Short mmCIF file of C-alpha atoms in Angstrom, two decimals:
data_model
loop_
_atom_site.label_atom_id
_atom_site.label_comp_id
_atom_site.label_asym_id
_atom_site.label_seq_id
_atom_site.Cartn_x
_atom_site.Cartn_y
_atom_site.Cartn_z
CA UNK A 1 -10.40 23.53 -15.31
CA UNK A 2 -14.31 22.97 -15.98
CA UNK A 3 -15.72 21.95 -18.73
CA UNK A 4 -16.81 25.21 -20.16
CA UNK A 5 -12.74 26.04 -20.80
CA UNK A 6 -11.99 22.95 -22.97
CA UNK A 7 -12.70 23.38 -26.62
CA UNK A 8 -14.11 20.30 -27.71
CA UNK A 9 -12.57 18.55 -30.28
CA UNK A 10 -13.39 18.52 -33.82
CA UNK A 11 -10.25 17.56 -35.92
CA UNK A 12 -11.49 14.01 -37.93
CA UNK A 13 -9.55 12.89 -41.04
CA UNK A 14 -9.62 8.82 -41.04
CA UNK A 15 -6.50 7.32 -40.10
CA UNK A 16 -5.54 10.57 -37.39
CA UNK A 17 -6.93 10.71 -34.06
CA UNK A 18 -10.35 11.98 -33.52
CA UNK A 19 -12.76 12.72 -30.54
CA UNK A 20 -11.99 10.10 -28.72
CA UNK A 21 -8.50 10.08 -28.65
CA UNK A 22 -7.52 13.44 -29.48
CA UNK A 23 -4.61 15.09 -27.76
CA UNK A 24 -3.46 11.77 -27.17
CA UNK A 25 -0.18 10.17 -28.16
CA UNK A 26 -0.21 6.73 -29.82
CA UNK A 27 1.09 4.30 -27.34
CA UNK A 28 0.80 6.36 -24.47
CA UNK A 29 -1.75 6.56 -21.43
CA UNK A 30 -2.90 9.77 -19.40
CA UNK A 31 -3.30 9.81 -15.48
CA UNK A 32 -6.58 12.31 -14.40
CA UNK A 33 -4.77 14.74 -14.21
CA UNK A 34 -3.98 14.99 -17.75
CA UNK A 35 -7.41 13.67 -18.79
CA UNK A 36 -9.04 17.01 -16.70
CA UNK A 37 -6.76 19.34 -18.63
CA UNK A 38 -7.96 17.39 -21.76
CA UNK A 39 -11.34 17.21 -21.06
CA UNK A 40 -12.53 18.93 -18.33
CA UNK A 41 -14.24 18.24 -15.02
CA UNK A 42 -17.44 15.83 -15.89
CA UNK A 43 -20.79 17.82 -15.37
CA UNK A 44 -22.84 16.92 -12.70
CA UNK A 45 -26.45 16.19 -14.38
CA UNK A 46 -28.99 14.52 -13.25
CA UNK A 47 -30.53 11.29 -14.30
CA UNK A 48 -33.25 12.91 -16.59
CA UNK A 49 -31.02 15.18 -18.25
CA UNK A 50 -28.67 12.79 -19.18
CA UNK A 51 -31.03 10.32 -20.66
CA UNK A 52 -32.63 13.33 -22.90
CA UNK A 53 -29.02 14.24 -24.12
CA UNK A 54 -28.16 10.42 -25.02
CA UNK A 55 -31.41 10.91 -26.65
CA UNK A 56 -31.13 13.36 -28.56
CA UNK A 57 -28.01 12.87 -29.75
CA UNK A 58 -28.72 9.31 -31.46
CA UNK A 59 -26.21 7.31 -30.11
CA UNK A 60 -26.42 3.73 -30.78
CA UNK A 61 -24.28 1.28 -29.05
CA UNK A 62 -20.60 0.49 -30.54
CA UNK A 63 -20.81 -3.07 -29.57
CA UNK A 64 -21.89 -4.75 -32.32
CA UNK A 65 -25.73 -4.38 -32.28
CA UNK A 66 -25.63 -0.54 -32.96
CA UNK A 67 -29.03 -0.87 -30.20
CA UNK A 68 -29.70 2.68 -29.22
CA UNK A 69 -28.38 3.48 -26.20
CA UNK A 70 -30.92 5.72 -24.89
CA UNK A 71 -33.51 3.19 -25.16
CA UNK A 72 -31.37 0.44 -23.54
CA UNK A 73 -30.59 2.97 -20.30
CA UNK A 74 -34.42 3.99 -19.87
CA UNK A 75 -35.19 -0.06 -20.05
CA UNK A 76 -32.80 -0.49 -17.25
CA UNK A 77 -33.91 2.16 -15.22
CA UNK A 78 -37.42 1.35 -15.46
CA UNK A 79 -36.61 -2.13 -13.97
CA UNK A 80 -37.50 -3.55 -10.33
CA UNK A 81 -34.59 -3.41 -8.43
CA UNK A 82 -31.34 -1.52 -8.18
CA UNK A 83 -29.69 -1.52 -11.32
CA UNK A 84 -26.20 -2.67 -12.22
CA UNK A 85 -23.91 -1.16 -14.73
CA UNK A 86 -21.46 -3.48 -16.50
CA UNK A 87 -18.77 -2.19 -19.16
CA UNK A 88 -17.98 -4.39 -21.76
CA UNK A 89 -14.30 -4.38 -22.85
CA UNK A 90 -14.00 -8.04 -23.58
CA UNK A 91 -12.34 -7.88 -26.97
CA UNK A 92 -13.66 -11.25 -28.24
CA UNK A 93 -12.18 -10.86 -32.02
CA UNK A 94 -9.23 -11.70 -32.50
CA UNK A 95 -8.57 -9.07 -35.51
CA UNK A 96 -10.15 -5.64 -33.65
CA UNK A 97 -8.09 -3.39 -31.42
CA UNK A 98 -10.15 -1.01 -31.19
CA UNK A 99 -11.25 -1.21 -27.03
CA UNK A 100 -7.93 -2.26 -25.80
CA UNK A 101 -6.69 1.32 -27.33
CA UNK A 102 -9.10 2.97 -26.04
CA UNK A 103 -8.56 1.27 -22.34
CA UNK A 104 -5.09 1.92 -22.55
CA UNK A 105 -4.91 5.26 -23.77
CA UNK A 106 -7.89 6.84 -22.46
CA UNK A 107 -9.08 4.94 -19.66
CA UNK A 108 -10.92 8.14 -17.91
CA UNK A 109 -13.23 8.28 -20.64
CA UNK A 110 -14.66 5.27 -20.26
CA UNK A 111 -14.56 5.58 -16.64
CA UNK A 112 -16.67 8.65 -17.26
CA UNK A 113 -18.97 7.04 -18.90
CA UNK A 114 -19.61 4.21 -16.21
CA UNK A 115 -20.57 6.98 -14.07
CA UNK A 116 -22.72 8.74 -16.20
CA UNK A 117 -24.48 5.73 -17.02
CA UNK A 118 -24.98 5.00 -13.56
CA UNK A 119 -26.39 8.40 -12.56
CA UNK A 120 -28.91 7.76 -15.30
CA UNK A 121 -30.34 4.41 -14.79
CA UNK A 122 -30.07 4.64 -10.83
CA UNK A 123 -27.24 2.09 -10.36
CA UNK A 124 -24.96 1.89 -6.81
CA UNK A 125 -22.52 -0.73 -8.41
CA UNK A 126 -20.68 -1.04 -11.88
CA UNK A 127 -18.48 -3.12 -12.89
CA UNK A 128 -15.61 -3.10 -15.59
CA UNK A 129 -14.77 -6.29 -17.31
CA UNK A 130 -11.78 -7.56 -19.66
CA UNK A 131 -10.41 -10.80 -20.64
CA UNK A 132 -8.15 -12.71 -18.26
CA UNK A 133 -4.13 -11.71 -18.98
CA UNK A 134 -5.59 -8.46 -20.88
CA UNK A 135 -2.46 -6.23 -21.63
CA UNK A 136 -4.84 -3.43 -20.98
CA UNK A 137 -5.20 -4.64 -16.76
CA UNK A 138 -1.97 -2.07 -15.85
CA UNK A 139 -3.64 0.68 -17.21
CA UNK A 140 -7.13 0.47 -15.94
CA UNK A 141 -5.37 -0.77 -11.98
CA UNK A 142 -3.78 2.72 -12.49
CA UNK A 143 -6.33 4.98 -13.49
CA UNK A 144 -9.20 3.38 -11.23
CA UNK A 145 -6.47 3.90 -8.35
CA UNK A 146 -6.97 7.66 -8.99
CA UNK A 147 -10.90 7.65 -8.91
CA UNK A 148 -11.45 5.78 -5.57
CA UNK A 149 -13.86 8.80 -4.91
CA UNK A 150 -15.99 8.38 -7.53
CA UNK A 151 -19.63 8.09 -6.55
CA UNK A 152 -20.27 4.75 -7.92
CA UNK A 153 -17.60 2.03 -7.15
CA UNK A 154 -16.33 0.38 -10.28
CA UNK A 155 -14.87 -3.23 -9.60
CA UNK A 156 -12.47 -4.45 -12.19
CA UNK A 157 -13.33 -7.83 -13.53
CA UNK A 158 -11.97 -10.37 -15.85
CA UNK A 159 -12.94 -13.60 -17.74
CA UNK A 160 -11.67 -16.11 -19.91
CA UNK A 161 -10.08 -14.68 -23.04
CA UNK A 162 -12.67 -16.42 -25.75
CA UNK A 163 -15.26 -15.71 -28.29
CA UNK A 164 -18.09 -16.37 -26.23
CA UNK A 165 -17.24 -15.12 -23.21
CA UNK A 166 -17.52 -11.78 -24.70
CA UNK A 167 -21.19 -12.38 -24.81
CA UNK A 168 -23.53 -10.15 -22.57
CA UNK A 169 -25.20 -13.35 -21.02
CA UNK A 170 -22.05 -14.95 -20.44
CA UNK A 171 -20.35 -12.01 -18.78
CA UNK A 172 -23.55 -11.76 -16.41
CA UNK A 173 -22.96 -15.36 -16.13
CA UNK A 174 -19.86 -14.94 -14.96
CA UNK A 175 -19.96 -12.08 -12.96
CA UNK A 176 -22.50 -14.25 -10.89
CA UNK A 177 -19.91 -17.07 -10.26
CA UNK A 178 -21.03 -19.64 -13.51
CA UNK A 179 -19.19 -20.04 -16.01
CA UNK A 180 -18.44 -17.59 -18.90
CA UNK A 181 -20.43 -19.10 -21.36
CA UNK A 182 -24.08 -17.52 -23.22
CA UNK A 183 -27.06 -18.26 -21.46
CA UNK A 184 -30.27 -19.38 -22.84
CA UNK A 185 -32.44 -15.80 -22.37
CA UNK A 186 -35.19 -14.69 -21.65
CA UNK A 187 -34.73 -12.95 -18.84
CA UNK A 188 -32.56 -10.62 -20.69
CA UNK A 189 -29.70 -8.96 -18.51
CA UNK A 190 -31.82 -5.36 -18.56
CA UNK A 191 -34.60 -7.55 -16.65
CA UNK A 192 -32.33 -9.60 -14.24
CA UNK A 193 -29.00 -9.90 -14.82
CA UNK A 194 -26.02 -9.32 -12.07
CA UNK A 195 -27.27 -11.19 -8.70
CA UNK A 196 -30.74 -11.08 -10.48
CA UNK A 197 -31.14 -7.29 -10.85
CA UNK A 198 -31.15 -5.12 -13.82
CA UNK A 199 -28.02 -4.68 -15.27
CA UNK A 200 -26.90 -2.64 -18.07
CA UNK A 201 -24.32 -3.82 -19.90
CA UNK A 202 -22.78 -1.54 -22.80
CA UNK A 203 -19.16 -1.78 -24.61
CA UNK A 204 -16.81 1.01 -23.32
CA UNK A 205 -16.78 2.79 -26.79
CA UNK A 206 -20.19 3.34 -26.50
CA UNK A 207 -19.38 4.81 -22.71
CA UNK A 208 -16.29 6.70 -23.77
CA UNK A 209 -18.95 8.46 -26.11
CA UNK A 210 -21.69 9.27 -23.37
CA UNK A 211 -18.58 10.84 -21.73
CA UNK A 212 -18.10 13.12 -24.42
CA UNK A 213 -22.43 14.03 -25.25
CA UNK A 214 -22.26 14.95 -21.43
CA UNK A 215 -19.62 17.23 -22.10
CA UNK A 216 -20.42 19.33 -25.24
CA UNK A 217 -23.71 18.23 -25.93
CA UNK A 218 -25.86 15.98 -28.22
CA UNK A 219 -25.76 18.84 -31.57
CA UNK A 220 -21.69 18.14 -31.26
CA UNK A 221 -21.83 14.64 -31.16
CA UNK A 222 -24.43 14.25 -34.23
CA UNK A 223 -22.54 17.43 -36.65
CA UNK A 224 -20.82 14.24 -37.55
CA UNK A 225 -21.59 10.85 -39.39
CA UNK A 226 -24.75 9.42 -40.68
CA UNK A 227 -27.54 10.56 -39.63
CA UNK A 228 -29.21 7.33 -38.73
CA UNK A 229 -26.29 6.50 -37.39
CA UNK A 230 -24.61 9.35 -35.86
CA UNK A 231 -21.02 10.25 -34.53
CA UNK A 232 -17.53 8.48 -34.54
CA UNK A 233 -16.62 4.79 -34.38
CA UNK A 234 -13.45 3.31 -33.85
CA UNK A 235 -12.12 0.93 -36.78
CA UNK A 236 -9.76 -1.58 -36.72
CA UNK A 237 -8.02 -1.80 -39.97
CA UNK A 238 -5.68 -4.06 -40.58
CA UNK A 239 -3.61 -5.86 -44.56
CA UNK A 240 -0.75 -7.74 -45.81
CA UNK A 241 2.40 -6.71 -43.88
CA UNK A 242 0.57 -4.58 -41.35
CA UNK A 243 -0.10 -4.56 -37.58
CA UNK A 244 -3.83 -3.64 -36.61
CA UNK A 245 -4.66 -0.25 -37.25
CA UNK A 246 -7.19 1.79 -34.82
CA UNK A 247 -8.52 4.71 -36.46
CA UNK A 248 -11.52 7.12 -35.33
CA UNK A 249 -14.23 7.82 -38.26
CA UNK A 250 -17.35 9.38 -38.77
CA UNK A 251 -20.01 7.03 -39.61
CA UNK A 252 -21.10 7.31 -43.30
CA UNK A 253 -17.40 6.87 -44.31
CA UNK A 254 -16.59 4.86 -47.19
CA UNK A 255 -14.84 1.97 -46.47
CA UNK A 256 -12.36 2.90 -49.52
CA UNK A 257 -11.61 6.02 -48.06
CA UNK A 258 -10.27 4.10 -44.86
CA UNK A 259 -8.44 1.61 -46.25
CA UNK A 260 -7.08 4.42 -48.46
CA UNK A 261 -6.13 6.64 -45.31
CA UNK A 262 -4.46 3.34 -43.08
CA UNK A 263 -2.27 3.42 -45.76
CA UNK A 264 -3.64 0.19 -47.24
CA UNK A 265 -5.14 -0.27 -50.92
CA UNK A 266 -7.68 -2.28 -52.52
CA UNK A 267 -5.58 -2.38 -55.74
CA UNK A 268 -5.37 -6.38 -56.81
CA UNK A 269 -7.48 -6.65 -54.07
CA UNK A 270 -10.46 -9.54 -54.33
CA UNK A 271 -12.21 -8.81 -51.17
CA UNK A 272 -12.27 -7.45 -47.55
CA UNK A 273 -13.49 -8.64 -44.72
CA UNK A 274 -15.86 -6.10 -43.23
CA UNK A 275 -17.03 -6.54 -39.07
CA UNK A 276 -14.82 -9.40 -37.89
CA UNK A 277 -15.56 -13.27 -37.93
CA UNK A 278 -19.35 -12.24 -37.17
CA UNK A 279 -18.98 -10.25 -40.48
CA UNK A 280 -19.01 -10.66 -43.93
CA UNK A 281 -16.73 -10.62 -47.06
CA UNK A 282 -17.32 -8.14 -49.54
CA UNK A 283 -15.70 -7.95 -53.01
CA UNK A 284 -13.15 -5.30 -53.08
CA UNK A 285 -14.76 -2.65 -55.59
CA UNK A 286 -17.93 -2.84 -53.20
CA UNK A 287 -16.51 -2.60 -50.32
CA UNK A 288 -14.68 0.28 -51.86
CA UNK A 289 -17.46 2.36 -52.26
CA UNK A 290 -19.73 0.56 -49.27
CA UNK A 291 -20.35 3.80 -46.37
CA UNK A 292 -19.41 2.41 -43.21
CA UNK A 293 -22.83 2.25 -41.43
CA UNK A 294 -25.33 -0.55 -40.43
CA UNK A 295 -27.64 -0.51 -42.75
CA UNK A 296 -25.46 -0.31 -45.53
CA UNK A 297 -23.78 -3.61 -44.19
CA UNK A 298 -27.37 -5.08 -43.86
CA UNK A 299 -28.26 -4.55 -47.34
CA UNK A 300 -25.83 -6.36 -48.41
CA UNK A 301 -25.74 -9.33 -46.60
CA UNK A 302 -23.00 -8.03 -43.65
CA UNK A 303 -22.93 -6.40 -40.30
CA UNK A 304 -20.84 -3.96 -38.95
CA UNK A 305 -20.01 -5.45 -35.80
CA UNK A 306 -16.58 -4.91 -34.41
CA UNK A 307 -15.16 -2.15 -36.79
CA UNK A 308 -13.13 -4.71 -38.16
CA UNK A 309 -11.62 -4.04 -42.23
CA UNK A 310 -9.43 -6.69 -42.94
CA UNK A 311 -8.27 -6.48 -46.33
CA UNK A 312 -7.28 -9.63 -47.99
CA UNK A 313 -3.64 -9.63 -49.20
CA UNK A 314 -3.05 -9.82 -53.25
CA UNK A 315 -2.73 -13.66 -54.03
CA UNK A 316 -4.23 -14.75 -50.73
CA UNK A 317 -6.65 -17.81 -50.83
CA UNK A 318 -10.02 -16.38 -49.27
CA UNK A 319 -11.48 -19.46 -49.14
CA UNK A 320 -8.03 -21.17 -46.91
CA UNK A 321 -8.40 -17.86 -44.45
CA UNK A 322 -12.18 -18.94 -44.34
CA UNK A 323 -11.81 -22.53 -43.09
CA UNK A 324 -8.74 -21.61 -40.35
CA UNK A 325 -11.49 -19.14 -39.15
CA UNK A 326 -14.44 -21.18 -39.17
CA UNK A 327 -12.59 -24.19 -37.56
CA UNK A 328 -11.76 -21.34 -34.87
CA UNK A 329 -15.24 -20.55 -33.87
CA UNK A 330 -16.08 -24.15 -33.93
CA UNK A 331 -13.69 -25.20 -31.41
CA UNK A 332 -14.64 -21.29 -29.82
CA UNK A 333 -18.29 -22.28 -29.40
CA UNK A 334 -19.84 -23.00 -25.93
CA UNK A 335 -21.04 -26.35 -27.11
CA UNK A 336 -24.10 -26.35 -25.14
CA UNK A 337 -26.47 -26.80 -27.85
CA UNK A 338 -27.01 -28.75 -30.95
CA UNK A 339 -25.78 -25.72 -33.88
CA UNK A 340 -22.61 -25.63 -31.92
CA UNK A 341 -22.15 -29.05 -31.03
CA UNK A 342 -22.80 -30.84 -34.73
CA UNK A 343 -23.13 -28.05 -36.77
CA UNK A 344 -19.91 -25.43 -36.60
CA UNK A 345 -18.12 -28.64 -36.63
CA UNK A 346 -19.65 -30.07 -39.55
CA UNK A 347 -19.28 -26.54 -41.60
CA UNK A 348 -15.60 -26.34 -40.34
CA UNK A 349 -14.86 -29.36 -41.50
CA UNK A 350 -16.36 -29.38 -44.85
CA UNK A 351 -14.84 -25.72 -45.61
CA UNK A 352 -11.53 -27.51 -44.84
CA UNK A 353 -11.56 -29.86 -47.58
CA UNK A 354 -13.16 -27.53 -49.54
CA UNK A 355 -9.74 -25.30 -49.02
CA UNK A 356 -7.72 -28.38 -50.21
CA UNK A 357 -9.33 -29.25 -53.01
CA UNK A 358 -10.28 -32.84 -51.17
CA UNK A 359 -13.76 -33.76 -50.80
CA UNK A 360 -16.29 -35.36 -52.61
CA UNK A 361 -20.06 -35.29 -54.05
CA UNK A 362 -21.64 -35.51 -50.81
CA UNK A 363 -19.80 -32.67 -49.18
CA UNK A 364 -21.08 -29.56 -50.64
CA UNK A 365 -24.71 -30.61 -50.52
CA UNK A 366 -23.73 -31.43 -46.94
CA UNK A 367 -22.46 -28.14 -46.17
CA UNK A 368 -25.22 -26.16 -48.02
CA UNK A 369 -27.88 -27.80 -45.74
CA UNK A 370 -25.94 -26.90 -42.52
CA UNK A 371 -25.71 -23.69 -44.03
CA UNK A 372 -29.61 -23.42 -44.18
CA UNK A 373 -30.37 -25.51 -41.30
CA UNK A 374 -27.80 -23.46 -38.17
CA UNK A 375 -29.02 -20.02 -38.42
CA UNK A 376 -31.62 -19.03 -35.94
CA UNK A 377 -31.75 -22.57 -33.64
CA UNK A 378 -28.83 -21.92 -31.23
CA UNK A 379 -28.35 -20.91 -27.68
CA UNK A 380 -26.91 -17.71 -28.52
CA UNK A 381 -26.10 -15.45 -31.79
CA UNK A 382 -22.58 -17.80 -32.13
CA UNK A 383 -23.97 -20.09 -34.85
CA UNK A 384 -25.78 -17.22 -36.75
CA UNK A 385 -22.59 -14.84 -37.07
CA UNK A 386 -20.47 -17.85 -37.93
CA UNK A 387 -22.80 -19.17 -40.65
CA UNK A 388 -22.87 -15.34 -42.27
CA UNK A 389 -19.25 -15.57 -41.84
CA UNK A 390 -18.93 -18.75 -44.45
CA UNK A 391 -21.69 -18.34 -46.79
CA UNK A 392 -20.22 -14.71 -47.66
CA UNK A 393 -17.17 -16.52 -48.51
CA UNK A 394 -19.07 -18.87 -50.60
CA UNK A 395 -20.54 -15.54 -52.19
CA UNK A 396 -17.39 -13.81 -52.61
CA UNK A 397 -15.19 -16.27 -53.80
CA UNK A 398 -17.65 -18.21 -56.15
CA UNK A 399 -15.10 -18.51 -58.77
CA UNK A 400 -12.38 -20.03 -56.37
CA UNK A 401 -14.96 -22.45 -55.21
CA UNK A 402 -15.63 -23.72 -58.21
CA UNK A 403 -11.72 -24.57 -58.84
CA UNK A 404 -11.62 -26.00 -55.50
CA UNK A 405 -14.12 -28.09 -56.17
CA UNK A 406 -12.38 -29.65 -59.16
CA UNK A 407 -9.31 -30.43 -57.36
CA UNK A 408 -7.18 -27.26 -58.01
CA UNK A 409 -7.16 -25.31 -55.15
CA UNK A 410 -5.60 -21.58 -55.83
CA UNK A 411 -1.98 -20.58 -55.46
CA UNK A 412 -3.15 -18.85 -52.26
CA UNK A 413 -3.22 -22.28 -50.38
CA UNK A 414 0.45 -21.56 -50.14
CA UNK A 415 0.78 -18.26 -48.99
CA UNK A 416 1.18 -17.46 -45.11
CA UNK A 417 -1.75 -17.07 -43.51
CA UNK A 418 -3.28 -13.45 -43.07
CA UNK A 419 -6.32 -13.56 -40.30
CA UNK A 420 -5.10 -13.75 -37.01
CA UNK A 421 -5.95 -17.47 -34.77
CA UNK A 422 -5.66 -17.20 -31.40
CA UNK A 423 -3.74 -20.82 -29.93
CA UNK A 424 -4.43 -21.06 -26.64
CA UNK A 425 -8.02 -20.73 -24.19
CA UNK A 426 -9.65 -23.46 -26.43
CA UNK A 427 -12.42 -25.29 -25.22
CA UNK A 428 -11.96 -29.02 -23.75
#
C-alpha cells in the first residue's frame, strides 16, 4: 500500500482520536504491518524537500517551547560535523500522558519521524530516549525490532525518571556518559551536543507530526488550528475522580471546550492548572474561555508547555496542591546552582506554612523576594518554570491567601490530595 491509497485522516472532535492516533484502539499498539495499512509506505524525499514542507506547514515543536521546527532542523544541518538526531520522550511531568500514549500506541510514527528528520539535517545516528523503568520500553523493543532496516539506526536509550533529566542539555549529557542533569549552555546541543556534534533533539510529538506533513502535505497539516500555531496537539486532561486523559486537539481550542469534551466541568470550579508544574493557574471562567495556544498562555502570565489541564476538584485547597508541588521540584532540582540550591527550597518551604496557616511576619516578605530574586539566574529554565508555577497560585488564589495568612487555612487542607507526586528517584 503507498501512500497515495491512504486517505488521510481528518475526523477531530476533542476528547476522540485525531490524526495522530486515528484508527487506533485505546490501549492497544500496532506492529508495521498495521501501521503501513494505516498510513502508508513513508515517501522517500530528499533533504530539501522535506525541510520546505516542515516549512511551510508551520510546525512548531510540541515540547514545550513551541520553537519552530523548521528553523531548528536547518540550524542543525547547517552545523560542522555530522549531525545527531535525538527523540525526546522523557515524560518529565508527572500529570501529562500524552508521549507515553503516543509511544505505546503508535510507535511507527514517531519512528517515522526520526527518519525523516534525519534525511533532512544529514544525520547517520539517532537516538530514542525514555525514562529508566518507562512502561512504554516493551513497545518501542517491539516495534524497533521490525525496522532493523531502516536507513538510520535508532538506539533506544533511557535515563533517570526525574524532572530534570528531561532537559535537552541533560539528555545530551547523558547520552555522553555524565550525568542526567542540565548543563550550563552555550554551546547549545544544535552546535555540539552528542560526542560534540550537532544534535537535534525534538519531542516525539513533534516527530510523529513530521511523519504525517511528509505524508499528505503541509496545506493538510495547517487546514487545522491556529494559524500561528498550526495543527493538532496532544492534551493531557485530567479532574477529581479521573485517570489522565489524552486527547488530540486543534490548536486554537478553548480550553472549556476540552474540559467540557473529557467529560470534566468547570462548574464550582476555582481554577485549572494549565501546562504542568512549569505552567500556570488560571481562574476557572478564564481558563474557560482561554484558546489553547501559546500566545494566549503568554498573555496571561502561563505557558503551554506539556498539554497539561488539570482541573482543580470543587473544595480542593489550591494553595495545599501548590506547596506538595513546589516542595517536589525543590527536592527535583539538579542543585548545581544557587536558585536551586537556596532558593526552590526557601519558596517550598515558605508555601508550606503558608498552606497551614503557620508562619509569621517575616515569611511572606521572605517569599516575595525569592519570588523576584530566582527567575532568570539559574543553570537551567528549572527555577524560572517553578517560580511561574507559585506566583500564579499566589495570583489565583489571592483570597485563600489572605485566610491563610490569618491562621484559617481553607477546608481544602483536608481533602485528599489531587496533583500527582512522584515518591521515588529523588535527589540525595
Amino acid at each position: 500500500m503507498t501512500a497515495q491509497t491512504v486517505a488521510p485522516p481528518r475526523r477531530l472532535e476533542p476528547g476522540r482520536s485525531g490524526r495522530l492516533l486515528s484508527g487506533i484502539d485505546a490501549g492497544s499498539s500496532i506492529n508495521l504491518a498495521r501501521h503501513l495499512e494505516l498510513w502508508g509506505a513513508l515517501p522517500s524525499l530528499p533533504a530539501a524537500a522535506v525541510l520546505d514542507m516542515v516549512e511551510r506547514s508551520g510546525l512548531l515543536g510540541r515540547g514545550g517551547a513551541g520553537f519552530p521546527t523548521a528553523r531548528k532542523l536547518r540550524s542543525v544541518a547547517a552545523g560542522k560535523g555530522r549531525p545527531i538526531v535525538v527523540a525526546n520522550g522523557c515524560e518529565g511531568e508527572p500529570a501529562s500522558a500524552k508521549d507515553s500514549v503516543l509511544l505505546a500506541r503508535a510507535p511507527h510514527l514517531v519512528l517515522d519521524g526520526i527518519q525523516l528528520a534525519a534525511r533532512a539535517v544529514g544525520a547517520d545516528r539517532a537516538h530514542l530516549v525514555v525514562h529508566h523503568g518507562s512502561a512504554v520500553l516493551p513497545w518501542l523493543r517491539a516495534a524497533m525490532a521490525e525496522r532493523r532496516h531502516d536507513p538510520v539506526a535508532v538506539t533506544l536509550e533511557t535515563v533517570p525518571a526525574r524532572y530534570v533529566a528531561s532537559e535537552e542539555s541533560a539528555i545530551v549529557s547523558a547520552l555522553n556518559g555524565g550525568e542526567a542533569v542540565p548543563m550550563f549552555t552555550p554551546p547549545r546541543p544544535f552546535e555540539r551536543g552528542v560526542d560534540r556534534r550537532p544534535t537535534l533533539i525534538n519531542n516525539v510529538e513533534s516527530l510523529a507530526h513530521l511523519a504525517t506533513i511528509a505524508r499528505f502535505g503541509p496545506e493538510w497539516f495547517s487546514e487545522l488550528g491556529d494559524p500561528a500555531q498550526p495543527g493538532t496537539t496532544l492534551v493531557t486532561v485530567s479532574g477529581a475522580g479521573t485517570d489522565r486523559r489524552v486527547a488530540e486537539v486543534a490548536t486554537g481550542t478553548s480550553i472549556g471546550r476540552i474540559v467540557k469534551a473529557a467529560g470534566l466541568t468547570l462548574t464550582n470550579c476555582d481554577a485549572v492548572l494549565v501546562g504542568g508544574y512549569f505552567g500556570c493557574w488560571l481562574p476557572a471562567k478564564t481558563a474557560a474561555r482561554l484558546p489553547l495556544t501559546h500566545q494566549a498562555l503568554r498573555e496571561v502570565g502561563g505557558a503551554l508547555g506539556a498539554g497539561i489541564i488539570a482541573v482543580l476538584p470543587p473544595g480542593a485547597c489550591g494553595l495545599r496542591e501548590t506547596a506538595r508541588v513546589a516542595s517536589y521540584l525543590a527536592v527535583q532540582s539538579a542543585r548545581q546552582c544557587g536558585p536551586c540550591l537556596n532558593g526552590l527550597p526557601a519558596i517550598a518551604d515558605a508555601m508550606a506554612a503558608l498552606a497551614a496557616g503557620q508562619w509569621d511576619e517575616q515569611t511572606w516578605p521572605a517569599l516575595n523576594r525569592w519570588l523576584d530574586v530566582v527567575p532568570g539566574r539559574g543553570a537551567c529554565r528549572h527555577p524560572d518554570g517553578a517560580v511561574r508555577f507559585v506566583a500564579s497560585a499566589l495570583s489565583t488564589f489571592a483570597s485563600d491567601v489572605e485566610m491563610h495568612r490569618a491562621g484559617r487555612p481553607c477546608a481544602g487542607t483536608a481533602s485528599a490530595p489531587f496533583l500527582p507526586i512522584p515518591t521515588q528517584h529523588r535527589w540525595v
